[in-house]
Coordinates of C-alpha atoms in Angstrom, one line a residue:
Chain A
M1 CA 280.4 132.2 149.4
D2 CA 278.9 133.2 146.1
P3 CA 281.5 133.2 143.3
L4 CA 279.7 136.3 141.9
F5 CA 280.9 138.3 144.9
E6 CA 284.4 137.0 145.2
P7 CA 287.2 139.6 145.3
V8 CA 289.2 140.0 142.2
V9 CA 292.4 138.9 143.9
G10 CA 293.1 137.5 147.4
E11 CA 290.6 137.1 150.2
W12 CA 288.1 139.3 152.0
K13 CA 289.3 140.9 155.1
R14 CA 286.6 140.5 157.7
N15 CA 285.4 142.9 160.3
S16 CA 285.2 142.2 164.0
P17 CA 282.4 140.0 165.6
R18 CA 282.2 142.7 168.2
L19 CA 280.0 144.6 165.7
A20 CA 277.4 141.9 166.1
T21 CA 277.6 142.3 169.9
V22 CA 277.1 146.1 169.7
R23 CA 274.2 145.7 167.3
R24 CA 272.6 143.0 169.5
I25 CA 272.9 145.3 172.6
L26 CA 271.2 148.1 170.7
T27 CA 268.5 145.7 169.5
L28 CA 267.9 144.3 172.9
V29 CA 267.6 147.7 174.5
F30 CA 265.1 148.8 171.8
S31 CA 263.1 145.6 172.2
A32 CA 263.1 145.8 176.0
V33 CA 261.4 149.2 175.8
F34 CA 258.6 147.8 173.7
L35 CA 258.4 144.7 175.8
V36 CA 258.0 146.7 179.0
A37 CA 255.4 148.9 177.3
G38 CA 253.5 145.8 176.1
I39 CA 253.5 144.2 179.5
A40 CA 252.4 147.5 181.1
L41 CA 249.5 147.7 178.5
A42 CA 248.5 144.1 179.3
L43 CA 248.3 144.9 183.0
L44 CA 246.7 148.3 182.8
L45 CA 244.1 147.9 180.0
P46 CA 240.6 146.5 180.7
D47 CA 240.2 142.8 180.2
D48 CA 238.8 142.9 176.8
L49 CA 241.7 144.9 175.4
R50 CA 244.6 143.0 177.0
W51 CA 245.4 141.4 173.7
I52 CA 246.8 144.7 172.4
G53 CA 249.5 144.6 175.1
A54 CA 250.2 140.9 174.3
I55 CA 250.7 141.7 170.6
V56 CA 253.1 144.6 171.4
A57 CA 255.1 142.3 173.7
A58 CA 255.1 139.5 171.1
V59 CA 256.3 141.8 168.3
A60 CA 259.0 143.1 170.6
L61 CA 260.2 139.6 171.4
A62 CA 260.1 138.6 167.7
G63 CA 262.0 141.8 166.9
A64 CA 264.7 140.9 169.4
V65 CA 265.1 137.4 168.0
W66 CA 265.2 138.6 164.4
G67 CA 267.7 141.4 165.4
W68 CA 269.9 138.8 167.2
I69 CA 270.1 136.6 164.1
W70 CA 270.4 139.5 161.6
S71 CA 273.2 141.1 163.6
G72 CA 275.3 137.9 163.3
R73 CA 274.6 137.2 159.7
N74 CA 275.0 140.7 158.5
Q75 CA 278.3 141.1 160.4
R76 CA 279.7 138.0 158.8
S77 CA 278.7 139.2 155.4
W78 CA 281.0 142.3 155.5
G79 CA 284.3 142.2 153.9
Y80 CA 286.8 144.5 152.2
A81 CA 289.9 144.0 150.0
E82 CA 292.6 146.3 148.9
N83 CA 293.7 145.8 145.3
A84 CA 296.5 147.6 143.6
D85 CA 294.1 150.3 142.3
D86 CA 290.7 149.9 144.0
L87 CA 289.2 149.3 147.3
L88 CA 286.5 146.6 147.2
V89 CA 283.7 146.4 149.8
T90 CA 281.1 143.7 150.0
S91 CA 278.1 143.2 152.3
G92 CA 274.6 141.8 152.5
V93 CA 273.0 138.4 153.0
M94 CA 269.8 138.7 151.0
F95 CA 270.7 141.8 149.1
K96 CA 274.4 141.3 148.3
R97 CA 276.5 144.1 146.9
L98 CA 280.1 144.6 145.9
V99 CA 281.4 148.1 145.4
A100 CA 284.8 149.0 143.9
I101 CA 286.2 152.4 144.4
P102 CA 289.4 153.5 142.6
Y103 CA 291.8 155.1 145.1
G104 CA 292.3 158.1 142.9
R105 CA 288.5 158.9 143.1
M106 CA 288.4 159.3 146.9
Q107 CA 287.6 162.7 148.2
F108 CA 288.0 161.9 151.9
V109 CA 287.8 159.1 154.4
D110 CA 285.9 159.2 157.7
V111 CA 286.3 157.2 160.8
E112 CA 283.3 157.2 163.1
A113 CA 282.5 155.5 166.4
G114 CA 279.6 156.0 168.7
P115 CA 279.9 155.6 172.5
L116 CA 278.9 151.9 172.5
A117 CA 281.2 151.2 169.5
R118 CA 284.0 152.9 171.4
A119 CA 283.4 150.9 174.5
Y120 CA 283.9 147.8 172.3
G121 CA 286.8 149.3 170.5
I122 CA 285.3 149.2 167.0
A123 CA 284.8 152.0 164.4
T124 CA 283.2 152.6 161.0
V125 CA 285.4 153.6 158.1
T126 CA 283.5 155.5 155.3
L127 CA 284.9 156.5 151.9
H128 CA 283.5 159.5 150.1
T129 CA 283.8 160.1 146.4
A130 CA 282.2 162.8 144.4
S131 CA 279.2 160.5 143.9
P132 CA 276.6 160.3 146.6
E133 CA 275.7 156.8 145.3
T134 CA 279.0 155.4 146.4
A135 CA 278.0 153.6 149.5
A136 CA 281.4 152.5 150.7
D137 CA 281.4 152.0 154.4
V138 CA 283.1 149.3 156.4
P139 CA 281.5 149.1 159.9
G140 CA 282.9 147.2 162.9
L141 CA 286.6 147.4 162.3
P142 CA 288.8 147.2 165.4
A143 CA 289.8 150.8 166.2
D144 CA 293.5 150.5 165.4
Q145 CA 292.8 148.6 162.1
A146 CA 290.3 151.4 161.2
T147 CA 292.8 154.1 161.8
A148 CA 295.5 152.2 159.8
L149 CA 293.1 151.6 157.0
R150 CA 292.1 155.3 156.9
N151 CA 295.8 156.4 156.8
R152 CA 296.6 153.9 154.1
L153 CA 293.6 155.0 152.0
T154 CA 294.4 158.6 152.4
E155 CA 298.0 158.0 151.2
L156 CA 296.8 155.8 148.3
G157 CA 294.3 158.5 147.4
E158 CA 297.1 161.1 147.3
S159 CA 299.5 159.0 145.3
H160 CA 296.8 157.9 142.8
G161 CA 295.2 161.3 142.9
A162 CA 293.1 162.4 140.0
G163 CA 291.1 165.6 139.9
V164 CA 287.4 165.5 139.9
Chain B
M1 CA 282.0 202.2 146.5
S2 CA 282.5 200.5 143.1
E3 CA 285.3 198.4 142.1
S4 CA 287.2 199.4 139.0
S5 CA 289.1 196.2 138.6
P6 CA 288.0 193.0 140.4
A7 CA 291.5 191.5 140.1
V8 CA 292.9 193.9 142.7
T9 CA 294.5 192.1 145.6
E10 CA 294.1 193.7 148.9
A11 CA 294.3 192.4 152.4
V12 CA 291.0 194.1 153.2
G13 CA 289.2 192.7 150.2
L14 CA 286.4 194.0 148.2
R15 CA 282.7 194.5 148.9
T16 CA 279.9 193.6 146.6
H17 CA 277.5 196.1 145.3
P18 CA 275.8 198.4 147.8
L19 CA 272.4 197.7 146.4
T20 CA 272.7 194.1 147.5
G21 CA 270.5 194.7 150.5
V22 CA 267.7 196.2 148.5
V23 CA 267.7 193.3 146.0
Q24 CA 267.9 190.7 148.8
G25 CA 265.1 192.3 150.7
T26 CA 262.8 192.3 147.7
L27 CA 263.6 188.7 147.0
W28 CA 262.8 187.7 150.6
A29 CA 259.6 189.7 150.6
A30 CA 258.5 188.0 147.4
A31 CA 259.4 184.6 149.0
A32 CA 257.3 185.4 152.1
V33 CA 254.2 186.4 150.0
F34 CA 254.7 183.4 147.7
G35 CA 254.8 181.2 150.8
L36 CA 251.5 182.8 152.1
F37 CA 249.8 182.2 148.8
S38 CA 250.9 178.6 148.5
S39 CA 249.7 177.8 152.0
M40 CA 246.5 179.6 151.2
F41 CA 245.9 177.5 148.2
S42 CA 246.7 174.3 149.9
G43 CA 244.2 175.4 152.5
E44 CA 246.3 175.3 155.6
G45 CA 245.1 177.3 158.7
L46 CA 244.0 180.5 157.1
N47 CA 240.6 180.5 158.7
G48 CA 239.6 184.0 159.5
I49 CA 242.7 185.8 158.2
N50 CA 242.3 188.5 155.7
P51 CA 244.6 187.3 152.9
V52 CA 245.1 190.8 151.3
L53 CA 246.0 192.4 154.6
T54 CA 248.3 189.5 155.6
G55 CA 249.9 189.7 152.2
F56 CA 250.7 193.4 152.6
I57 CA 252.0 192.9 156.2
L58 CA 254.2 190.1 155.0
L59 CA 255.4 192.1 152.0
F60 CA 256.4 195.1 154.1
S61 CA 257.9 193.2 157.0
G62 CA 259.7 191.0 154.5
L63 CA 261.1 194.0 152.7
L64 CA 262.1 195.7 156.0
I65 CA 263.7 192.7 157.6
G66 CA 265.2 191.6 154.3
M67 CA 266.8 195.0 153.6
G68 CA 268.1 195.3 157.1
V69 CA 269.7 191.9 157.2
G70 CA 270.8 192.3 153.6
F71 CA 272.5 195.6 154.4
L72 CA 274.3 194.2 157.4
T73 CA 275.3 191.1 155.5
W74 CA 276.6 193.2 152.7
R75 CA 278.4 195.5 155.2
F76 CA 280.3 192.6 156.7
T77 CA 281.1 190.6 153.5
R78 CA 284.4 191.0 151.7
Y79 CA 286.1 188.9 149.2
V80 CA 289.8 188.6 148.3
I81 CA 291.3 187.1 145.2
D82 CA 294.9 186.1 145.4
G83 CA 297.4 183.8 143.7
T84 CA 296.0 180.6 145.0
E85 CA 292.4 181.0 146.1
L86 CA 289.3 183.2 146.4
R87 CA 288.5 184.0 150.0
I88 CA 285.1 185.2 151.2
N89 CA 284.9 186.6 154.7
S90 CA 281.4 187.1 156.0
G91 CA 279.3 187.0 159.2
I92 CA 277.9 189.7 161.4
I93 CA 278.3 188.0 164.7
T94 CA 280.1 184.7 164.0
K95 CA 282.8 185.4 161.5
S96 CA 283.3 182.9 158.8
S97 CA 285.8 182.7 156.1
R98 CA 285.4 180.5 153.1
R99 CA 288.4 179.6 151.0
I100 CA 288.0 178.4 147.5
P101 CA 291.2 177.0 145.9
Y102 CA 291.1 177.6 142.2
E103 CA 291.8 174.0 141.2
R104 CA 288.7 172.8 143.0
I105 CA 286.3 175.1 141.0
Q106 CA 284.0 173.1 138.8
S107 CA 282.1 175.9 137.2
V108 CA 281.4 179.6 137.5
D109 CA 277.9 180.8 136.6
I110 CA 276.3 184.2 136.5
A111 CA 272.6 184.4 137.6
E112 CA 270.4 187.5 137.3
P113 CA 267.2 187.1 139.2
L114 CA 264.5 189.4 137.9
V115 CA 264.9 191.9 140.7
A116 CA 268.6 192.1 140.4
R117 CA 268.3 192.5 136.6
I118 CA 266.3 195.6 137.1
F119 CA 269.2 197.1 139.0
G120 CA 271.7 195.8 136.5
L121 CA 273.2 193.4 139.1
A122 CA 274.1 189.8 139.0
E123 CA 275.0 186.9 141.3
L124 CA 278.2 185.0 140.8
R125 CA 277.9 181.3 141.6
I126 CA 280.9 179.2 142.1
E127 CA 280.5 175.4 142.2
M128 CA 282.9 173.1 143.9
A129 CA 282.7 169.3 143.9
G130 CA 281.1 167.3 146.6
G131 CA 279.1 168.0 149.7
K132 CA 276.0 170.0 150.4
N133 CA 277.5 173.4 150.6
S134 CA 279.5 173.1 147.4
R135 CA 278.0 176.3 146.0
T136 CA 279.4 179.7 146.9
S137 CA 277.5 182.8 145.9
L138 CA 278.7 186.4 145.7
R139 CA 275.6 188.6 145.8
F140 CA 275.4 191.0 144.0
L141 CA 277.9 192.5 141.6
K142 CA 277.5 194.8 138.7
L143 CA 277.0 192.7 135.6
D144 CA 280.2 193.7 134.0
D145 CA 282.2 193.1 137.2
A146 CA 280.6 189.7 137.5
G147 CA 281.7 188.8 133.9
A148 CA 285.2 190.1 134.5
L149 CA 285.5 188.2 137.8
R150 CA 284.3 185.0 136.1
R151 CA 286.9 185.4 133.5
V152 CA 289.6 185.8 136.1
L153 CA 288.4 182.8 138.1
L154 CA 288.2 180.5 135.1
D155 CA 291.6 181.6 134.0
R156 CA 293.1 180.8 137.4
T157 CA 291.1 177.5 137.5
H158 CA 293.0 176.5 134.3
G159 CA 296.3 177.5 135.8
R160 CA 296.8 180.7 134.0
T161 CA 297.8 183.7 136.1
T162 CA 296.8 186.4 133.6
A163 CA 297.4 190.1 134.0
D164 CA 294.6 191.8 135.7
E165 CA 292.8 192.5 132.5
A166 CA 291.8 189.2 131.0
P167 CA 291.0 189.7 127.3
D168 CA 287.4 189.0 126.3
E169 CA 287.2 185.4 125.1
Q170 CA 286.5 184.7 121.5
R171 CA 283.1 182.9 121.5
S172 CA 281.3 181.3 118.6
I173 CA 277.6 180.5 118.9
I174 CA 276.8 176.9 118.3
T175 CA 273.1 177.1 118.4
V176 CA 270.2 179.2 119.5
V177 CA 267.1 177.3 120.5
P178 CA 264.1 179.4 119.5
P179 CA 261.4 179.7 122.3
M180 CA 258.8 178.5 119.8
R181 CA 260.6 175.2 119.5
I182 CA 260.8 174.7 123.2
I183 CA 257.1 175.5 123.6
I184 CA 256.2 172.9 120.9
G185 CA 258.5 170.4 122.5
T186 CA 257.0 170.9 125.9
L187 CA 253.4 170.6 124.4
L188 CA 254.4 167.3 123.0
S189 CA 256.0 165.8 126.1
L190 CA 254.0 163.2 127.9
D191 CA 254.2 164.6 131.4
F192 CA 252.9 168.0 130.2
L193 CA 250.1 166.2 128.4
F194 CA 249.2 164.3 131.5
A195 CA 249.3 167.4 133.7
A196 CA 247.2 169.4 131.2
L197 CA 244.7 166.7 130.6
G198 CA 244.4 166.0 134.3
T199 CA 243.8 169.7 135.0
V200 CA 241.2 169.9 132.4
G201 CA 239.6 166.7 133.5
V202 CA 239.4 167.9 137.1
L203 CA 237.9 171.2 136.0
I204 CA 235.2 169.5 134.0
A205 CA 234.5 167.0 136.8
A206 CA 234.2 169.8 139.3
L207 CA 231.8 171.8 137.1
W208 CA 229.8 168.7 136.4
F209 CA 229.4 167.6 140.0
G210 CA 229.7 171.0 141.6
N211 CA 232.0 169.6 144.2
V212 CA 234.3 172.3 145.4
I213 CA 236.4 170.3 147.9
A214 CA 237.3 167.6 145.5
F215 CA 238.1 170.2 142.9
I216 CA 240.5 172.0 145.2
G217 CA 242.2 168.8 146.3
G218 CA 242.7 167.7 142.7
I219 CA 243.5 170.9 141.0
I220 CA 246.3 172.1 143.3
P221 CA 248.8 169.3 142.7
L222 CA 248.0 169.1 139.0
A223 CA 248.2 172.8 138.4
S224 CA 251.4 173.3 140.4
W225 CA 252.9 170.4 138.4
L226 CA 251.9 172.1 135.3
V227 CA 253.3 175.4 136.4
Q228 CA 256.5 173.7 137.4
I229 CA 256.9 172.0 134.0
V230 CA 256.2 175.2 132.1
G231 CA 258.6 177.1 134.4
Q232 CA 261.4 174.7 134.1
R233 CA 261.1 173.8 130.5
V234 CA 259.9 177.0 128.9
I235 CA 260.5 180.1 131.0
Q236 CA 264.0 179.1 132.3
Q237 CA 265.1 177.8 128.9
W238 CA 263.8 180.9 127.0
D239 CA 266.3 182.1 124.3
F240 CA 268.6 179.2 125.0
T241 CA 272.0 180.0 123.5
L242 CA 274.8 177.6 123.5
S243 CA 278.2 179.0 122.5
R244 CA 281.7 177.7 122.4
G245 CA 284.7 179.3 124.1
E246 CA 288.3 178.1 124.3
R247 CA 287.8 176.6 127.8
G248 CA 284.2 175.3 127.7
L249 CA 280.7 175.7 126.6
R250 CA 278.6 178.7 127.6
I251 CA 274.9 178.5 128.2
E252 CA 272.7 181.6 128.3
R253 CA 269.0 181.2 129.1
G254 CA 266.0 182.5 130.9
L255 CA 263.1 184.8 130.3
L256 CA 262.6 186.6 133.6
S257 CA 265.8 185.6 135.4
R258 CA 268.8 185.3 133.1
T259 CA 271.4 182.6 133.8
S260 CA 274.7 182.3 132.2
Q261 CA 276.5 179.1 132.8
T262 CA 280.0 178.0 131.9
I263 CA 280.8 174.3 131.6
P264 CA 284.5 173.7 131.3
Y265 CA 285.3 170.8 128.9
D266 CA 287.2 168.8 131.5
R267 CA 284.5 169.1 134.2
V268 CA 281.9 167.1 132.3
Q269 CA 281.1 164.0 134.4
G270 CA 278.6 162.5 132.0
I271 CA 275.8 163.2 129.6
A272 CA 272.3 161.9 129.5
I273 CA 270.3 161.7 126.3
K274 CA 266.6 161.8 127.1
E275 CA 264.1 160.9 124.4
P276 CA 260.4 161.1 125.4
L277 CA 257.9 159.0 123.6
V278 CA 256.5 161.5 121.2
W279 CA 259.8 163.2 120.5
R280 CA 261.4 159.9 119.4
R281 CA 259.0 159.8 116.4
L282 CA 260.2 163.3 115.4
G283 CA 263.8 162.5 116.0
W284 CA 264.2 165.0 118.9
Q285 CA 266.1 164.6 122.1
R286 CA 267.1 166.5 125.2
L287 CA 270.6 166.6 126.5
E288 CA 271.4 166.9 130.2
V289 CA 274.8 167.1 131.7
D290 CA 276.4 166.0 135.0
V291 CA 278.7 168.6 136.5
A292 CA 279.9 168.0 140.0
G293 CA 278.1 170.4 142.4
Y294 CA 275.2 171.3 140.1
A295 CA 272.7 168.8 141.4
S296 CA 273.5 169.0 145.1
Q297 CA 271.6 172.3 145.3
G298 CA 268.2 172.3 147.0
S299 CA 265.7 169.5 147.0
E300 CA 265.4 169.2 143.3
S301 CA 264.9 165.6 142.3
E302 CA 267.5 163.9 140.2
G303 CA 267.8 165.2 136.7
N304 CA 264.9 167.6 137.1
N305 CA 267.2 170.6 137.4
A306 CA 267.1 173.4 134.9
N307 CA 270.8 173.9 135.7
S308 CA 271.9 170.6 134.2
T309 CA 270.2 171.1 130.8
L310 CA 272.7 171.1 128.0
L311 CA 270.2 171.3 125.2
P312 CA 266.5 171.6 125.9
I313 CA 265.5 170.3 122.5
S314 CA 267.5 169.3 119.5
D315 CA 267.7 166.9 116.5
A316 CA 270.1 164.0 116.6
P317 CA 273.0 165.4 114.4
L318 CA 273.4 168.5 116.5
A319 CA 273.1 166.6 119.7
N320 CA 275.7 164.1 118.6
A321 CA 278.1 166.8 117.5
I322 CA 277.9 168.4 121.0
I323 CA 278.3 165.1 122.7
A324 CA 281.4 164.4 120.6
E325 CA 282.7 167.8 121.5
L326 CA 282.3 167.3 125.3
L327 CA 283.2 163.6 125.4
P328 CA 285.5 162.8 122.6
G329 CA 285.1 159.2 121.4
A330 CA 281.6 158.9 122.8
D331 CA 279.1 157.0 120.6
P332 CA 275.5 156.8 121.6
A333 CA 274.8 154.3 118.8
I334 CA 277.5 152.0 120.2
G335 CA 277.6 148.4 119.2
N336 CA 278.5 145.2 121.2
R337 CA 275.8 145.7 123.7
T338 CA 275.0 143.6 126.8
Y339 CA 271.2 143.4 127.1
A340 CA 269.2 142.7 130.2
S341 CA 268.4 139.0 130.4
P342 CA 265.0 137.9 129.1
R343 CA 264.6 136.2 132.4
S344 CA 264.1 139.6 133.9
W345 CA 260.7 140.2 132.3
W346 CA 259.3 139.7 135.7
F347 CA 260.7 143.0 136.8
A348 CA 259.9 145.0 133.6
P349 CA 257.6 143.1 131.2
I350 CA 258.2 145.6 128.4
G351 CA 261.2 147.6 129.6
F352 CA 263.7 144.7 129.8
R353 CA 264.1 144.7 126.0
Y354 CA 265.3 148.3 126.2
R355 CA 267.9 147.9 128.9
W356 CA 271.5 147.5 127.8
V357 CA 275.0 148.5 128.6
A358 CA 278.1 148.9 126.4
A359 CA 281.5 150.4 126.5
N360 CA 284.1 151.6 124.0
A361 CA 287.6 152.9 124.4
A362 CA 286.4 156.2 125.8
T363 CA 283.0 155.9 127.5
F364 CA 280.6 153.6 129.3
V365 CA 277.0 153.8 128.0
A366 CA 273.8 152.5 129.7
S367 CA 270.3 152.9 128.3
E368 CA 266.9 152.1 129.6
G369 CA 263.3 153.1 129.3
W370 CA 260.7 152.7 126.6
I371 CA 258.3 155.5 127.4
Q372 CA 261.2 157.9 127.9
R373 CA 264.4 156.5 126.7
T374 CA 267.4 157.6 128.7
T375 CA 270.9 156.9 127.5
S376 CA 273.6 157.8 130.0
I377 CA 277.2 158.2 128.9
V378 CA 280.0 158.3 131.4
P379 CA 283.6 158.8 130.4
H380 CA 285.9 156.2 131.8
H381 CA 288.2 158.6 133.6
K382 CA 285.3 160.1 135.5
T383 CA 284.1 156.7 136.9
Q384 CA 283.7 157.4 140.6
S385 CA 282.9 153.8 141.7
V386 CA 281.4 150.6 140.3
E387 CA 278.8 148.5 142.1
L388 CA 277.5 145.0 141.6
S389 CA 274.4 144.1 143.4
Q390 CA 271.9 141.2 143.6
G391 CA 268.7 140.7 145.5
P392 CA 267.1 137.4 146.4
L393 CA 264.8 137.3 143.3
Q394 CA 267.7 138.2 141.0
R395 CA 269.7 135.4 142.6
R396 CA 267.0 132.9 141.8
L397 CA 266.9 134.1 138.2
G398 CA 270.7 134.3 137.8
L399 CA 270.7 138.1 137.3
A400 CA 272.7 141.0 138.8
T401 CA 272.8 144.8 138.5
V402 CA 275.9 146.7 137.7
E403 CA 276.0 150.5 138.3
V404 CA 278.7 153.0 137.3
H405 CA 278.5 155.9 139.7
S406 CA 278.9 159.5 138.7
P407 CA 278.3 162.6 140.7
K408 CA 274.8 163.5 141.6
G409 CA 272.8 164.6 138.6
P410 CA 270.8 163.4 135.6
V411 CA 273.3 160.8 134.5
D412 CA 272.6 157.4 135.9
A413 CA 274.6 154.7 134.2
D414 CA 272.9 151.5 135.6
G415 CA 272.7 148.2 133.9
R416 CA 269.8 146.5 135.6
N417 CA 269.1 142.7 135.6
L418 CA 272.0 141.7 133.3
P419 CA 272.9 138.0 133.3
A420 CA 275.0 137.6 136.5
D421 CA 278.2 136.6 135.0
A422 CA 278.0 139.3 132.3
A423 CA 277.4 141.9 135.1
R424 CA 280.5 140.8 137.0
A425 CA 282.5 140.8 133.8
T426 CA 281.2 144.3 133.0
M427 CA 282.2 145.6 136.4
L428 CA 285.8 144.2 136.3
A429 CA 286.2 145.4 132.7
Q430 CA 285.0 148.9 133.7
L431 CA 287.5 149.0 136.6
D432 CA 290.3 148.2 134.2
R433 CA 289.1 150.8 131.6
A434 CA 288.8 153.4 134.4
R435 CA 292.3 152.7 135.6
E436 CA 293.8 153.0 132.1
A437 CA 291.9 156.2 131.4
R438 CA 293.2 157.8 134.6
S439 CA 296.8 157.0 134.0

């Protein structure tokens, strides 16, 4: 762990590895479509153009491998920490970032979960401030943890409340 | 039906001015014709259409449909002002009711589009923070009524429940920017020079080579850029008057469409000082202001919004006086700066020398740019969030970027490519300062 992106106090709370699973399923489905298309092209095109199908299939396979690795690494890079006054969120492997949002600046908190995420019992918590640049989302939290975090943040936001 | 006093509270609510439909229809017709012309000039699918005839058809159908829809909309729109909020009920088929709590109002502006001005009408624009639909408009009211309603809303916003007749505010004019000065300033700004030279160059080239197609392709973007610059910088900033009231600054501007903006003192989220290359030699600068809700309108690019102009052109003493008034304790010439690391010359061979961040007790200041220098000032208690980021190249060079986020607008307080440890220290210090400022 890079000391530059250590939390101010305490440890990062991590999200669930199930996020990686969900993303891998999505990647595989997406790649499979291209793979099938590539194989179909390779079989249907005339002999001298078969390489096009082969390239599509190869790119699909490479994408699947890359997506598999990326899902795992990216999921492990997420973390959040609740300080006395701010929520800290970190993410990224190549492009690391650390965002700190004072509780009193929160406008509202969202919890979202798509059908696949719901099946795996995870959800994304997103914080909104008055600034669109504030990219404070924590994906892949277990559903109960996500709800608890949202409720806690909402309460903290009210108690620290400051007008815009 | 005309309203004598807009502060009347009824369950039924009040209607806007009956001529709303007429104005709305004219505006839509104008938009339709304008759309036709712009698509004609960009040469899209107008083969074999008589442009004049089409123009007339569009104009009339636009007028008819616009007035019809405008009338119905007007017929079904009512607004209610009570002790806690402004409610606007509208909708012909699907009823909608919008509630605007007074304490969430960021600013109240009065706009008079050209057509509405002819009828002596005005549009009241109420900005709330956040989101895409943060602007609420009441179209159209009599100008006096709009002014009275604005006074009432601003009074309520600041927690004063006045009697129904709010006294006229005492205002003192700070400065009037003469149109001549704005024109000179625009002529001396680089983007205008580029656009103008480009246009002239394309004209000459087209005449020289006699190539019409290339001429059309080159002239359209350049000319529209030119028109946009002149429109935003000159026509919209005509007769720019900045005055001071007890609750905020008031801006009145515009040649064809007048706009009157109110910026309450405690709603300023940040100020950006822009100093284009040529202006710097003359000691001129432009001030732009971040007010939550202003920039989330339309597709206007960041900071290219006539709404957020606080002073179109000014010398340093006046600009500093106004900054001090809006953000007490701000100091654009702040000391103790953290400069971007010399190791970052890869990213900006010349620019890195001009990037720095600094903070004093009241504000966070970030500056960058050597062609146009932009200095952003964010008061600590308006810090929305702070971000530290680092890409792979920055990691190899031991650099990091720190950003202090403010609501969308011209103010962008970013310290790019600072030494990594300094960036982290800046971030933590900023969080502490923001916390102290809020408490």
